[in-house]
Amino acid sequence: MYQDNQTAVPMLQQLTFSLAGEEYGVDILAVREIRSWSRVTRIPQTPDYVLGVLNLRGAVVPIMDLRLRFGLQRESYGDDTVMIVVAIGERLFGIVVDAVSDVIDIDPAAIKPVPDMGAVVDTRYLKGLATHVERMVMLLDVEKLMRPEDVETLEAALPAIQEVEVAA
């Protein structure tokens, strides 16, 4: 926080991560856990970017590959590949990213709107752009990552997945 005319302006803390050579940030308040990559249980008839679900201490958490969600080429998962588990309301889901960088403070006044890039780049998943120590960070809007129809498909499939895990 800093002082400006005797009023404290809170900084926004962002967990930064890399994806296809670009740097992204997600609100640290939405992050519940950072995990190394581990195998997931595939769910039939879900979009390619939904890799499956993971049992996380009794909660069944859908996992999506952010590269595939953004229409990028899939990469093999390595030692640096991580899953960031985020919460949207009461719902948890994980995003697979290339590597986690660090936590940074962003001045809300420094956030710039996302420019319209036409059909080349889908910017609907971004809240804005910020510069931090001479690098551009794209601020992710996690609420827009999971489409309502994807949530419905997952919710319909989850009881069957939970029954299989309990029965196995």
XYZ file of N, CA, C and O in Angstrom:
672
model
N 0.844 -1.171 0.000
C 0.000 0.000 0.000
C 0.885 1.228 0.000
O 1.999 1.183 0.482
N 0.366 2.286 -0.561
C 1.125 3.520 -0.546
C 0.201 4.667 -0.192
O -1.022 4.548 -0.260
N 0.794 5.787 0.191
C 0.010 6.953 0.583
C -0.073 7.946 -0.563
O 0.916 8.287 -1.171
N -1.286 8.404 -0.849
C -1.498 9.410 -1.886
C -2.574 10.334 -1.354
O -3.719 9.930 -1.207
N -2.210 11.565 -1.049
C -3.144 12.528 -0.461
C -3.792 11.969 0.805
O -4.996 12.074 1.002
N -3.004 11.316 1.621
C -3.428 10.780 2.911
C -4.441 9.638 2.807
O -5.096 9.304 3.766
N -4.614 9.048 1.616
C -5.519 7.899 1.483
C -4.719 6.683 1.044
O -3.946 6.756 0.108
N -4.940 5.588 1.720
C -4.236 4.356 1.371
C -4.954 3.679 0.207
O -6.168 3.507 0.236
N -4.193 3.330 -0.806
C -4.754 2.621 -1.951
C -4.193 1.206 -1.911
O -2.987 1.019 -2.019
N -5.069 0.204 -1.737
C -4.553 -1.165 -1.656
C -4.013 -1.644 -2.997
O -4.575 -1.347 -4.047
N -2.917 -2.357 -2.928
C -2.338 -2.956 -4.123
C -3.052 -4.277 -4.379
O -3.559 -4.903 -3.456
N -3.078 -4.680 -5.625
C -3.652 -5.969 -5.991
C -2.524 -6.977 -6.071
O -1.572 -6.776 -6.830
N -2.613 -8.043 -5.304
C -1.580 -9.070 -5.362
C -1.970 -10.085 -6.420
O -3.102 -10.575 -6.438
N -1.014 -10.392 -7.294
C -1.229 -11.325 -8.383
C -0.183 -12.435 -8.321
O 1.011 -12.148 -8.157
N -0.644 -13.680 -8.454
C 0.272 -14.794 -8.628
C 0.586 -14.828 -10.118
O -0.324 -14.919 -10.935
N 1.852 -14.707 -10.471
C 2.207 -14.704 -11.888
C 2.693 -16.076 -12.315
O 3.269 -16.829 -11.522
N 2.425 -16.385 -13.577
C 2.842 -17.662 -14.148
C 3.114 -17.469 -15.623
O 2.680 -16.491 -16.235
N 3.888 -18.403 -16.188
C 4.200 -18.317 -17.608
C 3.389 -19.351 -18.372
O 3.079 -20.428 -17.870
N 3.061 -18.968 -19.598
C 2.310 -19.821 -20.502
C 2.713 -19.434 -21.908
O 2.515 -18.282 -22.311
N 3.337 -20.364 -22.609
C 3.777 -20.135 -23.994
C 4.633 -18.877 -24.116
O 4.479 -18.084 -25.040
N 5.524 -18.666 -23.149
C 6.458 -17.555 -23.214
C 5.883 -16.209 -22.803
O 6.585 -15.207 -22.830
N 4.629 -16.166 -22.398
C 4.005 -14.919 -21.938
C 3.773 -15.014 -20.439
O 3.696 -16.103 -19.874
N 3.642 -13.845 -19.799
C 3.420 -13.831 -18.362
C 1.989 -13.392 -18.060
O 1.490 -12.422 -18.601
N 1.348 -14.159 -17.188
C -0.030 -13.897 -16.780
C -0.064 -13.728 -15.272
O 0.818 -14.203 -14.558
N -1.129 -13.091 -14.791
C -1.334 -12.959 -13.358
C -2.761 -13.336 -13.011
O -3.688 -13.093 -13.779
N -2.927 -13.946 -11.849
C -4.249 -14.286 -11.339
C -4.328 -13.750 -9.910
O -3.339 -13.800 -9.165
N -5.487 -13.206 -9.555
C -5.689 -12.624 -8.233
C -5.336 -13.649 -7.159
O -5.891 -14.744 -7.129
N -4.425 -13.289 -6.281
C -3.947 -14.210 -5.250
C -5.088 -14.648 -4.330
O -5.070 -15.747 -3.785
N -6.124 -13.821 -4.188
C -7.244 -14.174 -3.327
C -8.073 -15.323 -3.899
O -8.791 -15.999 -3.166
N -7.972 -15.562 -5.206
C -8.697 -16.665 -5.839
C -7.908 -17.975 -5.758
O -8.475 -19.051 -5.932
N -6.603 -17.885 -5.500
C -5.741 -19.074 -5.498
C -5.897 -19.833 -4.185
O -5.781 -19.261 -3.103
N -6.176 -21.128 -4.295
C -6.307 -21.977 -3.111
C -5.093 -22.861 -2.904
O -4.761 -23.227 -1.787
N -4.433 -23.234 -4.006
C -3.321 -24.176 -3.895
C -2.523 -24.170 -5.189
O -3.063 -23.914 -6.255
N -1.240 -24.482 -5.074
C -0.376 -24.682 -6.240
C 0.187 -26.091 -6.085
O 0.759 -26.425 -5.048
N -0.004 -26.917 -7.115
C 0.414 -28.320 -7.066
C 1.260 -28.661 -8.280
O 1.055 -28.100 -9.343
N 2.141 -29.619 -8.105
C 2.862 -30.117 -9.277
C 1.876 -30.923 -10.115
O 0.839 -31.373 -9.614
N 2.211 -31.113 -11.379
C 1.326 -31.841 -12.276
C 1.154 -33.272 -11.772
O 2.109 -33.924 -11.366
N -0.067 -33.754 -11.795
C -0.342 -35.161 -11.500
C -1.484 -35.606 -12.408
O -2.253 -34.786 -12.894
N -1.554 -36.904 -12.623
C -2.566 -37.462 -13.515
C -3.966 -37.150 -13.036
O -4.219 -37.085 -11.843
N -4.887 -37.002 -13.993
C -6.279 -36.729 -13.674
C -7.163 -37.832 -14.261
O -6.730 -38.573 -15.137
N -8.391 -37.915 -13.780
C -9.370 -38.861 -14.310
C -10.131 -38.169 -15.425
O -10.770 -37.137 -15.201
N -10.049 -38.722 -16.631
C -10.702 -38.129 -17.808
C -12.211 -38.276 -17.698
O -12.708 -39.296 -17.223
N -12.932 -37.259 -18.132
C -14.394 -37.307 -18.175
C -14.812 -37.278 -19.639
O -14.418 -36.373 -20.378
N -15.605 -38.252 -20.072
C -16.038 -38.286 -21.476
C -16.906 -37.077 -21.835
O -17.571 -36.505 -20.977
N -16.866 -36.716 -23.092
C -17.709 -35.667 -23.680
C -17.495 -34.287 -23.077
O -18.419 -33.488 -22.992
N -16.276 -34.018 -22.656
C -15.937 -32.667 -22.205
C -15.028 -32.060 -23.260
O -14.395 -32.786 -24.035
N -14.931 -30.742 -23.313
C -14.040 -30.101 -24.289
C -12.594 -30.550 -24.094
O -12.220 -30.965 -22.992
N -11.769 -30.464 -25.162
C -10.354 -30.892 -25.085
C -9.618 -30.240 -23.937
O -8.751 -30.854 -23.337
N -9.893 -28.964 -23.694
C -9.125 -28.242 -22.685
C -9.458 -28.695 -21.265
O -8.707 -28.422 -20.341
N -10.584 -29.387 -21.054
C -10.883 -29.954 -19.740
C -10.228 -31.331 -19.701
O -10.690 -32.268 -20.330
N -9.108 -31.417 -19.002
C -8.317 -32.642 -18.985
C -8.988 -33.746 -18.188
O -8.765 -34.918 -18.439
N -9.781 -33.372 -17.205
C -10.444 -34.340 -16.350
C -10.625 -33.759 -14.968
O -10.695 -32.537 -14.804
N -10.693 -34.643 -13.974
C -10.883 -34.206 -12.595
C -9.806 -34.826 -11.708
O -9.211 -35.838 -12.041
N -9.616 -34.179 -10.580
C -8.636 -34.600 -9.594
C -9.340 -34.651 -8.244
O -10.129 -33.754 -7.923
N -9.091 -35.699 -7.473
C -9.637 -35.779 -6.125
C -8.681 -35.027 -5.208
O -7.565 -35.463 -4.971
N -9.133 -33.898 -4.709
C -8.299 -33.041 -3.874
C -8.879 -33.050 -2.459
O -9.833 -32.323 -2.171
N -8.355 -33.923 -1.624
C -8.828 -34.068 -0.239
C -10.347 -34.218 -0.169
O -11.031 -33.540 0.586
N -10.883 -35.096 -1.028
C -12.311 -35.387 -1.017
C -13.144 -34.531 -1.951
O -14.297 -34.851 -2.212
N -12.594 -33.445 -2.454
C -13.323 -32.601 -3.405
C -12.901 -32.989 -4.824
O -11.715 -33.151 -5.099
N -13.869 -33.139 -5.708
C -13.576 -33.470 -7.094
C -13.425 -32.151 -7.848
O -14.366 -31.363 -7.947
N -12.214 -31.901 -8.346
C -11.859 -30.616 -8.945
C -11.579 -30.788 -10.437
O -10.692 -31.560 -10.807
N -12.349 -30.099 -11.303
C -12.045 -30.153 -12.733
C -10.721 -29.444 -13.020
O -10.406 -28.424 -12.403
N -9.951 -30.001 -13.959
C -8.643 -29.452 -14.316
C -8.653 -29.099 -15.802
O -9.015 -29.933 -16.638
N -8.259 -27.862 -16.126
C -8.197 -27.452 -17.523
C -6.777 -27.053 -17.902
O -6.033 -26.522 -17.077
N -6.405 -27.366 -19.143
C -5.108 -26.973 -19.683
C -5.291 -25.576 -20.274
O -6.046 -25.396 -21.228
N -4.630 -24.585 -19.685
C -4.812 -23.205 -20.123
C -4.304 -22.984 -21.540
O -4.847 -22.168 -22.274
N -3.271 -23.721 -21.952
C -2.789 -23.612 -23.337
C -3.919 -23.973 -24.303
O -4.175 -23.262 -25.267
N -4.584 -25.100 -24.036
C -5.667 -25.542 -24.919
C -6.857 -24.597 -24.833
O -7.522 -24.329 -25.834
N -7.130 -24.061 -23.650
C -8.251 -23.121 -23.477
C -8.031 -21.876 -24.315
O -8.969 -21.298 -24.849
N -6.771 -21.467 -24.436
C -6.443 -20.271 -25.207
C -6.201 -20.569 -26.679
O -5.828 -19.687 -27.443
N -6.368 -21.833 -27.082
C -6.175 -22.192 -28.485
C -4.715 -22.315 -28.875
O -4.370 -22.231 -30.051
N -3.848 -22.525 -27.891
C -2.417 -22.679 -28.161
C -2.092 -24.160 -28.328
O -2.879 -25.029 -27.964
N -0.899 -24.430 -28.824
C -0.456 -25.808 -29.010
C -0.156 -26.453 -27.663
O 0.434 -25.843 -26.778
N -0.571 -27.702 -27.518
C -0.316 -28.428 -26.277
C 1.165 -28.770 -26.179
O 1.793 -29.100 -27.166
N 1.692 -28.684 -24.989
C 3.086 -29.041 -24.730
C 3.093 -30.235 -23.785
O 2.162 -30.435 -23.010
N 4.177 -31.004 -23.824
C 4.273 -32.106 -22.868
C 4.512 -31.510 -21.480
O 5.134 -30.463 -21.336
N 4.018 -32.203 -20.478
C 4.144 -31.715 -19.115
C 5.484 -32.148 -18.547
O 5.885 -33.289 -18.687
N 6.175 -31.199 -17.913
C 7.497 -31.470 -17.354
C 7.541 -31.175 -15.869
O 6.511 -31.007 -15.214
N 8.759 -31.087 -15.351
C 8.964 -30.851 -13.923
C 8.442 -29.484 -13.475
O 8.083 -29.308 -12.314
N 8.447 -28.492 -14.388
C 7.989 -27.150 -14.029
C 6.479 -26.980 -14.167
O 5.921 -25.997 -13.683
N 5.822 -27.911 -14.860
C 4.387 -27.798 -15.090
C 3.644 -27.868 -13.763
O 3.912 -28.736 -12.937
N 2.733 -26.924 -13.552
C 1.993 -26.882 -12.291
C 0.500 -26.702 -12.538
O 0.083 -26.259 -13.609
N -0.264 -27.053 -11.525
C -1.701 -26.810 -11.507
C -1.961 -25.760 -10.438
O -1.531 -25.932 -9.293
N -2.637 -24.719 -10.833
C -3.049 -23.691 -9.877
C -4.525 -23.931 -9.604
O -5.342 -23.877 -10.524
N -4.862 -24.243 -8.368
C -6.258 -24.467 -7.999
C -6.832 -23.129 -7.556
O -6.300 -22.479 -6.651
N -7.902 -22.709 -8.236
C -8.539 -21.429 -7.945
C -9.982 -21.655 -7.520
O -10.583 -22.687 -7.845
N -10.528 -20.691 -6.804
C -11.920 -20.757 -6.360
C -12.698 -19.625 -6.997
O -12.259 -18.477 -6.997
N -13.841 -19.998 -7.544
C -14.807 -19.023 -8.038
C -16.075 -19.293 -7.235
O -16.743 -20.303 -7.457
N -16.371 -18.425 -6.300
C -17.480 -18.693 -5.386
C -17.162 -19.938 -4.586
O -16.103 -20.058 -3.989
N -18.065 -20.909 -4.621
C -17.869 -22.165 -3.902
C -17.190 -23.223 -4.767
O -16.901 -24.313 -4.304
N -16.973 -22.953 -6.037
C -16.453 -23.948 -6.982
C -14.935 -23.831 -7.110
O -14.395 -22.745 -7.272
N -14.268 -24.982 -7.033
C -12.825 -25.047 -7.259
C -12.572 -25.609 -8.647
O -13.297 -26.498 -9.095
N -11.556 -25.103 -9.325
C -11.059 -25.759 -10.521
C -9.592 -25.441 -10.677
O -9.077 -24.497 -10.094
N -8.909 -26.313 -11.419
C -7.470 -26.165 -11.578
C -7.127 -25.755 -12.989
O -7.815 -26.131 -13.937
N -6.069 -24.972 -13.115
C -5.551 -24.599 -14.428
C -4.106 -25.069 -14.519
O -3.324 -24.880 -13.583
N -3.781 -25.725 -15.628
C -2.424 -26.213 -15.859
C -1.662 -25.132 -16.611
O -2.124 -24.656 -17.656
N -0.521 -24.736 -16.063
C 0.315 -23.691 -16.660
C 1.742 -24.207 -16.782
O 2.103 -25.213 -16.172
N 2.557 -23.508 -17.567
C 3.934 -23.949 -17.798
C 4.789 -23.865 -16.534
O 5.554 -24.773 -16.235
N 4.693 -22.767 -15.797
C 5.475 -22.587 -14.568
C 4.923 -21.406 -13.794
O 4.396 -20.457 -14.382
N 5.039 -21.459 -12.464
C 4.648 -20.341 -11.609
C 5.870 -19.460 -11.412
O 6.979 -19.962 -11.242
N 5.665 -18.141 -11.448
C 6.780 -17.207 -11.278
C 6.862 -16.717 -9.834
O 7.635 -17.238 -9.047
N 6.041 -15.717 -9.482
C 6.072 -15.174 -8.133
C 4.787 -14.412 -7.856
O 3.894 -14.366 -8.685
N 4.707 -13.806 -6.681
C 3.576 -12.961 -6.317
C 4.049 -11.518 -6.415
O 5.100 -11.163 -5.879
N 3.269 -10.714 -7.137
C 3.645 -9.308 -7.330
C 2.498 -8.404 -6.886
O 1.346 -8.831 -6.826
N 2.839 -7.162 -6.567
C 1.848 -6.148 -6.219
C 1.623 -5.265 -7.435
O 2.581 -4.781 -8.043
N 0.345 -5.066 -7.778
C -0.015 -4.222 -8.914
C -0.845 -3.054 -8.396
O -1.818 -3.252 -7.659
N -0.480 -1.851 -8.788
C -1.258 -0.666 -8.472
C -2.491 -0.675 -9.387
O -2.347 -0.715 -10.617
N -3.706 -0.677 -8.821
C -4.907 -0.710 -9.663
C -4.942 0.403 -10.718
O -5.462 0.207 -11.818
N -4.339 1.547 -10.402
C -4.318 2.662 -11.358
C -3.410 2.369 -12.551
O -3.528 2.998 -13.595
N -2.519 1.389 -12.398
C -1.574 1.056 -13.470
C -2.135 0.018 -14.440
O -1.489 -0.302 -15.435
N -3.325 -0.507 -14.156
C -3.910 -1.528 -15.032
C -4.518 -0.846 -16.249
O -5.332 0.064 -16.126
N -4.096 -1.309 -17.413
C -4.585 -0.761 -18.683
C -5.623 -1.703 -19.276
O -5.535 -2.916 -19.095
N -6.589 -1.153 -19.998
C -7.570 -2.033 -20.645
C -6.903 -2.889 -21.720
O -5.877 -2.509 -22.286
N -7.505 -4.043 -21.977
C -6.976 -4.941 -22.998
C -7.333 -4.362 -24.365
O -8.497 -4.076 -24.628
N -6.336 -4.158 -25.230
C -6.652 -3.617 -26.556
C -7.404 -4.637 -27.399
O -7.251 -5.840 -27.223
N -8.232 -4.159 -28.298
C -8.954 -5.046 -29.202
C -7.964 -5.552 -30.241
O -7.367 -4.777 -30.977
N -7.778 -6.864 -30.282
C -6.818 -7.442 -31.219
C -7.522 -8.172 -32.352
O -6.934 -9.005 -33.019
N -8.807 -7.892 -32.523
C -9.553 -8.521 -33.606
C -9.723 -10.003 -33.365
O -9.760 -10.472 -32.244
N -9.823 -10.754 -34.438
C -10.057 -12.196 -34.336
C -8.773 -12.975 -34.064
O -8.819 -14.165 -33.807
N -7.618 -12.310 -34.112
C -6.341 -12.994 -33.954
C -6.159 -13.536 -32.537
O -5.747 -14.661 -32.331
N -6.473 -12.715 -31.518
C -6.280 -13.103 -30.131
C -7.597 -12.936 -29.381
O -8.221 -11.887 -29.441
N -8.015 -13.987 -28.675
C -9.232 -13.935 -27.877
C -8.890 -13.330 -26.523
O -8.195 -13.940 -25.720
N -9.362 -12.113 -26.285
C -9.000 -11.399 -25.065
C -10.096 -11.437 -24.002
O -9.975 -10.779 -22.980
N -11.141 -12.226 -24.207
C -12.249 -12.218 -23.242
C -11.862 -12.773 -21.877
O -12.571 -12.581 -20.902
N -10.741 -13.483 -21.792
C -10.320 -14.067 -20.518
C -9.417 -13.132 -19.723
O -8.917 -13.508 -18.675
N -9.195 -11.930 -20.231
C -8.279 -10.999 -19.582
C -9.026 -9.820 -18.962
O -9.957 -9.293 -19.557
N -8.579 -9.407 -17.762
C -9.139 -8.236 -17.090
C -8.423 -6.967 -17.520
O -8.994 -5.891 -17.531
N -7.135 -7.101 -17.828
C -6.344 -5.938 -18.178
C -4.880 -6.296 -18.303
O -4.485 -7.459 -18.154
N -4.082 -5.279 -18.580
C -2.633 -5.439 -18.719
C -1.944 -4.524 -17.714
O -2.406 -3.411 -17.462
N -0.857 -5.007 -17.156
C -0.099 -4.194 -16.208
C 1.381 -4.387 -16.482
O 1.815 -5.450 -16.915
N 2.145 -3.344 -16.222
C 3.594 -3.439 -16.342
C 4.162 -3.581 -14.938
O 3.792 -2.836 -14.029
N 5.038 -4.558 -14.782
C 5.694 -4.767 -13.497
C 7.167 -5.000 -13.760
O 7.541 -5.948 -14.436
N 8.008 -4.126 -13.234
C 9.456 -4.198 -13.406
C 9.791 -4.449 -14.882
O 10.439 -5.431 -15.240
N 9.307 -3.580 -15.722
C 9.587 -3.581 -17.163
C 9.141 -4.842 -17.897
O 9.670 -5.174 -18.945
N 8.164 -5.554 -17.332
C 7.606 -6.689 -18.066
C 6.089 -6.552 -18.068
O 5.497 -6.085 -17.095
N 5.470 -6.984 -19.158
C 4.025 -6.908 -19.301
C 3.395 -8.155 -18.701
O 3.819 -9.271 -18.986
N 2.387 -7.959 -17.867
C 1.660 -9.064 -17.242
C 0.198 -8.950 -17.671
O -0.416 -7.898 -17.511
N -0.330 -10.044 -18.232
C -1.738 -10.089 -18.613
C -2.524 -10.624 -17.432
O -2.230 -11.718 -16.934
N -3.489 -9.845 -16.958
C -4.248 -10.210 -15.774
C -5.455 -11.045 -16.175
O -6.325 -10.599 -16.917
N -5.489 -12.261 -15.667
C -6.493 -13.251 -16.050
C -7.799 -13.054 -15.284
O -7.786 -12.781 -14.087
N -8.919 -13.197 -15.987
C -10.242 -13.174 -15.366
C -10.694 -14.625 -15.237
O -11.264 -15.191 -16.170
N -10.410 -15.249 -14.089
C -10.667 -16.678 -13.926
C -12.145 -17.025 -14.028
O -12.498 -18.137 -14.407
N -13.012 -16.085 -13.709
C -14.446 -16.349 -13.779
C -14.913 -16.636 -15.206
O -15.937 -17.281 -15.401
N -14.175 -16.173 -16.193
C -14.584 -16.359 -17.586
C -13.957 -17.588 -18.238
O -14.263 -17.904 -19.379
N -13.087 -18.295 -17.514
C -12.408 -19.449 -18.105
C -13.335 -20.632 -18.342
O -13.224 -21.328 -19.336
N -14.226 -20.880 -17.411
C -15.119 -22.033 -17.513
C -16.473 -21.544 -18.029
O -17.134 -20.756 -17.375
N -16.843 -22.019 -19.216
C -18.129 -21.626 -19.801
C -19.270 -22.303 -19.040
O -19.102 -23.414 -18.531
N -20.457 -21.658 -18.972
C -21.590 -22.263 -18.248
C -21.938 -23.666 -18.745
O -22.222 -24.552 -17.949
N -21.856 -23.890 -20.067
C -22.193 -25.228 -20.590
C -21.152 -26.263 -20.168
O -21.482 -27.436 -19.982
N -19.892 -25.841 -19.978
C -18.864 -26.767 -19.496
C -19.151 -27.161 -18.048
O -19.005 -28.312 -17.669
N -19.575 -26.185 -17.254
C -19.903 -26.445 -15.855
C -21.066 -27.426 -15.779
O -21.035 -28.381 -14.998
N -22.081 -27.229 -16.617
C -23.240 -28.134 -16.626
C -22.810 -29.555 -16.996
O -23.244 -30.521 -16.367
N -21.960 -29.697 -18.018
C -21.478 -31.017 -18.435
C -20.723 -31.695 -17.298
O -20.938 -32.873 -17.008
N -19.849 -30.951 -16.639
C -19.073 -31.510 -15.534
C -19.966 -31.902 -14.365
O -19.808 -32.968 -13.787
N -20.913 -31.027 -14.022
C -21.794 -31.325 -12.894
C -22.631 -32.570 -13.169
O -22.909 -33.346 -12.262
N -23.037 -32.762 -14.426
C -23.811 -33.951 -14.782
C -22.956 -35.213 -14.653
O -23.449 -36.271 -14.269
N -21.663 -35.105 -14.963
C -20.771 -36.273 -14.944
C -20.184 -36.558 -13.566
O -19.820 -37.690 -13.270
N -20.081 -35.559 -12.705
C -19.395 -35.732 -11.419
C -19.997 -36.799 -10.513
O -19.244 -37.559 -9.897
N -21.320 -36.929 -10.383
C -21.834 -37.995 -9.511
C -21.346 -39.379 -9.933
O -20.995 -40.191 -9.078
N -21.288 -39.643 -11.224
C -20.810 -40.942 -11.709
C -19.332 -41.123 -11.375
O -18.905 -42.208 -10.974
N -18.546 -40.066 -11.522
C -17.111 -40.136 -11.206
C -16.932 -40.404 -9.712
O -16.130 -41.233 -9.309
N -17.694 -39.723 -8.867
C -17.569 -39.901 -7.428
C -17.964 -41.332 -7.031
O -17.340 -41.932 -6.181
N -19.012 -41.872 -7.667
C -19.433 -43.243 -7.366
C -18.337 -44.235 -7.734
O -18.069 -45.169 -6.998
N -17.682 -44.024 -8.857
C -16.602 -44.918 -9.296
C -15.449 -44.858 -8.294
O -14.913 -45.873 -7.900
N -15.087 -43.629 -7.869
C -13.971 -43.504 -6.936
C -14.282 -44.132 -5.589
O -13.422 -44.729 -4.964
N -15.520 -44.029 -5.134
C -15.900 -44.601 -3.855
C -15.942 -46.137 -3.971
O -15.492 -46.838 -3.089
N -16.463 -46.631 -5.100
C -16.612 -48.072 -5.290
C -15.273 -48.761 -5.530
O -15.113 -49.925 -5.222
N -14.309 -48.032 -6.087
C -13.025 -48.663 -6.462
C -12.185 -48.999 -5.273
O -12.306 -48.496 -4.212
